[in-house]
């Protein structure tokens, strides 16, 4: 049995009625009550925001919050009923926990994990993680991208044009070969066994990713099992380039 990396707090089931203004989702709870939940995902959520889908909400007891509920999971029916994590604040937290447990043997030996480290040509970007250590030949700059869009069992990123994502690829390329540059795609659903760039939504990103790989960028398409109980690491998806 795989170990839980993260366990959700108590979740409340419901049905998605409406998503609007990016950050709002109207949900009908199991008891019939209709609530407006915070949607912590600024993207289009392509293929995973179908109205009428089953969802799971967390609830905060912070009296200062305008919206007590947060949208955490949406169930899709692409291959089989599958929960998809839509809270984009979670992947970096989960990856940090996984790094501390050395769940990614591809990264080798490191002893220090630093988050949000300033880097880039203009020093205005922050890489998600910098891994170093006495046994680490080169520092490892690791960027995390939440991935929820799928076509069949193929996970795709991005699901929309991302100039920010393009910039990250260019900056990781610029670090090579003096560092190890790693792009970790957090596949936030368990039904995908392969990964590819989303060329139809952002062909520039796809071109940059292939160029970066040719220069030495390492890609880790990481599969995760998502359920209302929690999140577990499943291993790598097959990279399709």
CSV table of C-alpha atoms in Angstrom, one decimal:
chain,number,residue,atom,x,y,z
A,1,UNK,CA,0.0,0.0,0.0
A,2,UNK,CA,1.4,3.4,-1.0
A,3,UNK,CA,1.8,5.9,1.8
A,4,UNK,CA,-0.3,9.0,2.0
A,5,UNK,CA,1.7,12.1,1.2
A,6,UNK,CA,-1.2,14.3,2.2
A,7,UNK,CA,-4.5,13.8,3.8
A,8,UNK,CA,-7.4,16.2,3.1
A,9,UNK,CA,-9.3,17.8,6.0
A,10,UNK,CA,-13.0,16.9,6.2
A,11,UNK,CA,-14.5,17.4,2.7
A,12,UNK,CA,-18.1,18.2,1.8
A,13,UNK,CA,-19.5,16.6,-1.3
A,14,UNK,CA,-21.6,18.5,-3.8
A,15,UNK,CA,-22.4,19.2,-7.4
A,16,UNK,CA,-20.8,22.0,-9.5
A,17,UNK,CA,-23.5,24.5,-10.7
A,18,UNK,CA,-21.4,27.3,-12.0
A,19,UNK,CA,-17.9,28.6,-12.2
A,20,UNK,CA,-17.4,32.4,-12.8
A,21,UNK,CA,-14.9,35.2,-12.5
A,22,UNK,CA,-12.2,32.5,-12.2
A,23,UNK,CA,-12.3,32.5,-8.4
A,24,UNK,CA,-15.9,31.6,-7.7
A,25,UNK,CA,-17.8,28.3,-7.9
A,26,UNK,CA,-21.5,27.8,-7.0
A,27,UNK,CA,-22.0,24.3,-5.5
A,28,UNK,CA,-25.1,22.5,-4.3
A,29,UNK,CA,-24.1,20.5,-1.2
A,30,UNK,CA,-25.5,17.0,-0.4
A,31,UNK,CA,-28.1,18.6,1.9
A,32,UNK,CA,-29.4,20.8,-0.9
A,33,UNK,CA,-27.8,24.0,0.3
A,34,UNK,CA,-26.2,26.1,-2.4
A,35,UNK,CA,-22.9,27.8,-1.4
A,36,UNK,CA,-20.3,29.9,-3.2
A,37,UNK,CA,-16.8,28.4,-2.9
A,38,UNK,CA,-13.4,29.9,-3.5
A,39,UNK,CA,-11.9,28.3,-6.7
A,40,UNK,CA,-8.1,28.4,-6.1
A,41,UNK,CA,-7.2,27.9,-9.8
A,42,UNK,CA,-6.7,30.8,-12.1
A,43,UNK,CA,-6.6,28.7,-15.3
A,44,UNK,CA,-9.4,27.7,-17.6
A,45,UNK,CA,-9.4,24.2,-16.0
A,46,UNK,CA,-9.9,22.7,-19.5
A,47,UNK,CA,-11.9,19.5,-19.4
A,48,UNK,CA,-12.3,19.5,-15.6
A,49,UNK,CA,-14.9,22.1,-14.9
A,50,UNK,CA,-18.0,20.5,-16.5
A,51,UNK,CA,-21.2,21.8,-14.9
A,52,UNK,CA,-23.0,19.0,-13.1
A,53,UNK,CA,-19.7,17.3,-12.0
A,54,UNK,CA,-19.3,15.9,-8.5
A,55,UNK,CA,-17.0,18.0,-6.4
A,56,UNK,CA,-15.5,18.0,-2.9
A,57,UNK,CA,-15.1,21.2,-0.8
A,58,UNK,CA,-13.1,21.9,2.3
A,59,UNK,CA,-14.4,24.4,4.9
A,60,UNK,CA,-12.5,26.9,6.9
A,61,UNK,CA,-13.5,28.0,10.4
A,62,UNK,CA,-11.7,31.3,9.9
A,63,UNK,CA,-14.4,34.0,10.6
A,64,UNK,CA,-12.4,36.6,8.6
A,65,UNK,CA,-12.7,34.6,5.3
A,66,UNK,CA,-15.3,35.9,2.9
A,67,UNK,CA,-15.9,32.4,1.5
A,68,UNK,CA,-15.8,29.6,4.0
A,69,UNK,CA,-15.6,26.8,1.4
A,70,UNK,CA,-12.8,26.0,-1.0
A,71,UNK,CA,-13.1,23.8,-4.2
A,72,UNK,CA,-10.6,21.0,-3.8
A,73,UNK,CA,-11.6,18.1,-6.1
A,74,UNK,CA,-13.7,17.6,-9.3
A,75,UNK,CA,-14.7,14.2,-10.6
A,76,UNK,CA,-14.2,13.6,-14.4
A,77,UNK,CA,-15.4,10.8,-16.5
A,78,UNK,CA,-12.8,10.8,-19.3
A,79,UNK,CA,-11.6,7.2,-18.8
A,80,UNK,CA,-13.3,6.2,-15.6
A,81,UNK,CA,-14.7,8.2,-12.7
A,82,UNK,CA,-11.6,9.9,-11.5
A,83,UNK,CA,-11.0,12.7,-8.9
A,84,UNK,CA,-8.9,15.6,-10.1
A,85,UNK,CA,-7.2,18.0,-7.7
A,86,UNK,CA,-7.9,21.6,-8.6
A,87,UNK,CA,-6.4,23.5,-5.7
A,88,UNK,CA,-3.2,24.9,-7.2
A,89,UNK,CA,-1.8,25.8,-3.8
A,90,UNK,CA,-1.3,22.1,-3.0
A,91,UNK,CA,1.2,20.7,-5.6
A,92,UNK,CA,4.2,22.7,-4.3
A,93,UNK,CA,3.3,21.6,-0.7
A,94,UNK,CA,3.0,18.0,-1.8
A,95,UNK,CA,6.3,18.1,-3.8
A,96,UNK,CA,8.1,19.5,-0.8
A,97,UNK,CA,6.9,16.6,1.3
A,98,UNK,CA,7.9,14.2,-1.4
A,99,UNK,CA,11.4,15.8,-1.7
A,100,UNK,CA,11.8,15.4,2.1
A,101,UNK,CA,11.0,11.7,1.7
A,102,UNK,CA,13.3,11.3,-1.3
A,103,UNK,CA,10.5,9.9,-3.4
A,104,UNK,CA,12.1,11.0,-6.7
A,105,UNK,CA,15.3,8.8,-7.1
A,106,UNK,CA,15.9,10.5,-10.4
A,107,UNK,CA,17.1,13.6,-8.5
A,108,UNK,CA,19.9,11.7,-6.8
A,109,UNK,CA,21.5,12.8,-3.5
A,110,UNK,CA,20.7,16.2,-2.0
A,111,UNK,CA,20.6,17.4,1.6
A,112,UNK,CA,19.2,20.9,1.4
A,113,UNK,CA,15.8,22.0,0.0
A,114,UNK,CA,15.1,25.7,-0.4
A,115,UNK,CA,11.9,27.1,-1.8
A,116,UNK,CA,11.1,30.2,-3.8
A,117,UNK,CA,14.7,31.0,-4.6
A,118,UNK,CA,15.4,34.1,-6.8
A,119,UNK,CA,16.9,33.3,-10.2
A,120,UNK,CA,16.7,34.2,-13.8
A,121,UNK,CA,18.4,36.7,-16.1
A,122,UNK,CA,16.6,39.7,-14.5
A,123,UNK,CA,16.5,38.1,-11.0
A,124,UNK,CA,12.8,38.7,-11.0
A,125,UNK,CA,11.7,35.1,-11.0
A,126,UNK,CA,11.6,32.5,-8.3
A,127,UNK,CA,12.3,28.8,-8.9
A,128,UNK,CA,10.0,26.5,-6.8
A,129,UNK,CA,12.9,24.5,-5.3
A,130,UNK,CA,16.7,24.6,-5.2
A,131,UNK,CA,18.3,21.3,-4.2
A,132,UNK,CA,21.9,21.3,-3.0
A,133,UNK,CA,24.3,19.2,-0.9
A,134,UNK,CA,27.8,18.0,-0.5
A,135,UNK,CA,27.0,14.9,-2.6
A,136,UNK,CA,25.2,17.0,-5.3
A,137,UNK,CA,27.5,17.5,-8.3
A,138,UNK,CA,25.5,20.5,-9.6
A,139,UNK,CA,22.7,22.5,-7.9
A,140,UNK,CA,19.3,21.4,-9.0
A,141,UNK,CA,16.7,24.0,-10.0
A,142,UNK,CA,13.3,22.4,-10.0
A,143,UNK,CA,10.1,24.0,-11.3
A,144,UNK,CA,6.6,22.5,-10.6
A,145,UNK,CA,3.7,22.7,-13.0
A,146,UNK,CA,0.2,21.6,-12.0
A,147,UNK,CA,-1.3,19.4,-14.7
A,148,UNK,CA,-5.0,18.5,-15.0
A,149,UNK,CA,-5.9,18.5,-18.7
A,150,UNK,CA,-6.1,15.1,-20.4
A,151,UNK,CA,-7.0,13.5,-23.7
A,152,UNK,CA,-7.6,9.8,-22.9
A,153,UNK,CA,-4.8,8.6,-20.7
A,154,UNK,CA,-2.4,11.4,-22.0
A,155,UNK,CA,-1.8,14.3,-19.6
A,156,UNK,CA,-1.1,17.6,-21.3
A,157,UNK,CA,0.4,20.9,-20.2
A,158,UNK,CA,-0.4,23.7,-20.6
A,159,UNK,CA,-4.1,23.9,-21.2
A,160,UNK,CA,-3.9,27.5,-22.3
A,161,UNK,CA,-1.2,29.8,-23.6
A,162,UNK,CA,1.3,30.6,-20.8
A,163,UNK,CA,3.8,33.3,-21.3
A,164,UNK,CA,4.9,32.8,-17.7
A,165,UNK,CA,5.5,29.1,-18.4
A,166,UNK,CA,7.5,30.0,-21.5
A,167,UNK,CA,9.6,32.3,-19.5
A,168,UNK,CA,10.3,29.6,-16.9
A,169,UNK,CA,11.6,27.3,-19.7
A,170,UNK,CA,13.8,30.0,-21.1
A,171,UNK,CA,15.3,30.7,-17.7
A,172,UNK,CA,15.9,27.0,-16.9
A,173,UNK,CA,17.6,26.6,-20.2
A,174,UNK,CA,19.9,29.6,-19.5
A,175,UNK,CA,21.1,27.8,-16.3
A,176,UNK,CA,22.4,24.8,-18.3
A,177,UNK,CA,24.9,23.1,-18.2
A,178,UNK,CA,26.2,24.6,-15.0
A,179,UNK,CA,23.2,23.4,-13.1
A,180,UNK,CA,20.6,20.6,-13.4
A,181,UNK,CA,17.4,22.1,-14.5
A,182,UNK,CA,14.3,20.0,-13.8
A,183,UNK,CA,10.6,20.5,-14.8
A,184,UNK,CA,8.3,18.5,-12.7
A,185,UNK,CA,4.8,18.1,-14.0
A,186,UNK,CA,2.4,17.3,-11.1
A,187,UNK,CA,-0.3,15.2,-12.8
A,188,UNK,CA,-3.1,15.8,-10.5
A,189,UNK,CA,-5.2,12.8,-11.5
A,190,UNK,CA,-4.5,9.1,-11.5
A,191,UNK,CA,-6.0,8.0,-14.8
A,192,UNK,CA,-3.1,9.3,-17.0
A,193,UNK,CA,-0.1,7.1,-17.8
A,194,UNK,CA,1.6,9.4,-20.4
A,195,UNK,CA,2.5,13.0,-20.6
A,196,UNK,CA,3.1,15.4,-23.6
A,197,UNK,CA,3.2,19.2,-24.1
A,198,UNK,CA,-0.1,20.8,-25.0
A,199,UNK,CA,0.9,21.8,-28.5
A,200,UNK,CA,-2.6,22.7,-29.6
A,201,UNK,CA,-3.1,25.3,-26.8
A,202,UNK,CA,0.5,26.7,-26.7
A,203,UNK,CA,2.7,25.6,-29.6
A,204,UNK,CA,5.5,28.0,-28.5
A,205,UNK,CA,5.7,26.2,-25.1
A,206,UNK,CA,5.9,22.8,-26.8
A,207,UNK,CA,8.8,24.1,-29.0
A,208,UNK,CA,10.6,25.5,-26.0
A,209,UNK,CA,10.2,22.3,-24.0
A,210,UNK,CA,11.7,20.2,-26.8
A,211,UNK,CA,14.5,22.7,-27.2
A,212,UNK,CA,15.2,22.7,-23.5
A,213,UNK,CA,15.2,18.9,-23.4
A,214,UNK,CA,17.8,18.9,-26.2
A,215,UNK,CA,20.0,21.2,-24.1
A,216,UNK,CA,19.7,18.9,-21.0
A,217,UNK,CA,16.5,19.9,-19.2
A,218,UNK,CA,15.2,16.9,-17.2
A,219,UNK,CA,11.5,16.2,-17.2
A,220,UNK,CA,9.7,14.4,-14.4
A,221,UNK,CA,6.0,13.8,-15.3
A,222,UNK,CA,4.8,12.6,-11.9
A,223,UNK,CA,1.6,10.7,-11.4
A,224,UNK,CA,-0.5,11.1,-8.3
A,225,UNK,CA,-3.4,9.3,-6.9
A,226,UNK,CA,-6.1,11.8,-5.8
A,227,UNK,CA,-9.0,10.9,-3.7
A,228,UNK,CA,-11.2,12.6,-1.0
A,229,UNK,CA,-8.9,10.8,1.5
A,230,UNK,CA,-5.7,12.3,0.3
A,231,UNK,CA,-2.8,12.2,-2.2
A,232,UNK,CA,-0.3,9.5,-2.9
A,233,UNK,CA,2.6,9.3,-5.4
A,234,UNK,CA,2.3,6.7,-8.1
A,235,UNK,CA,5.6,7.2,-10.1
A,236,UNK,CA,6.4,8.6,-13.5
A,237,UNK,CA,4.3,8.8,-16.6
A,238,UNK,CA,5.8,8.0,-20.0
A,239,UNK,CA,7.1,11.1,-21.6
A,240,UNK,CA,5.8,11.6,-25.2
A,241,UNK,CA,7.9,14.1,-27.1
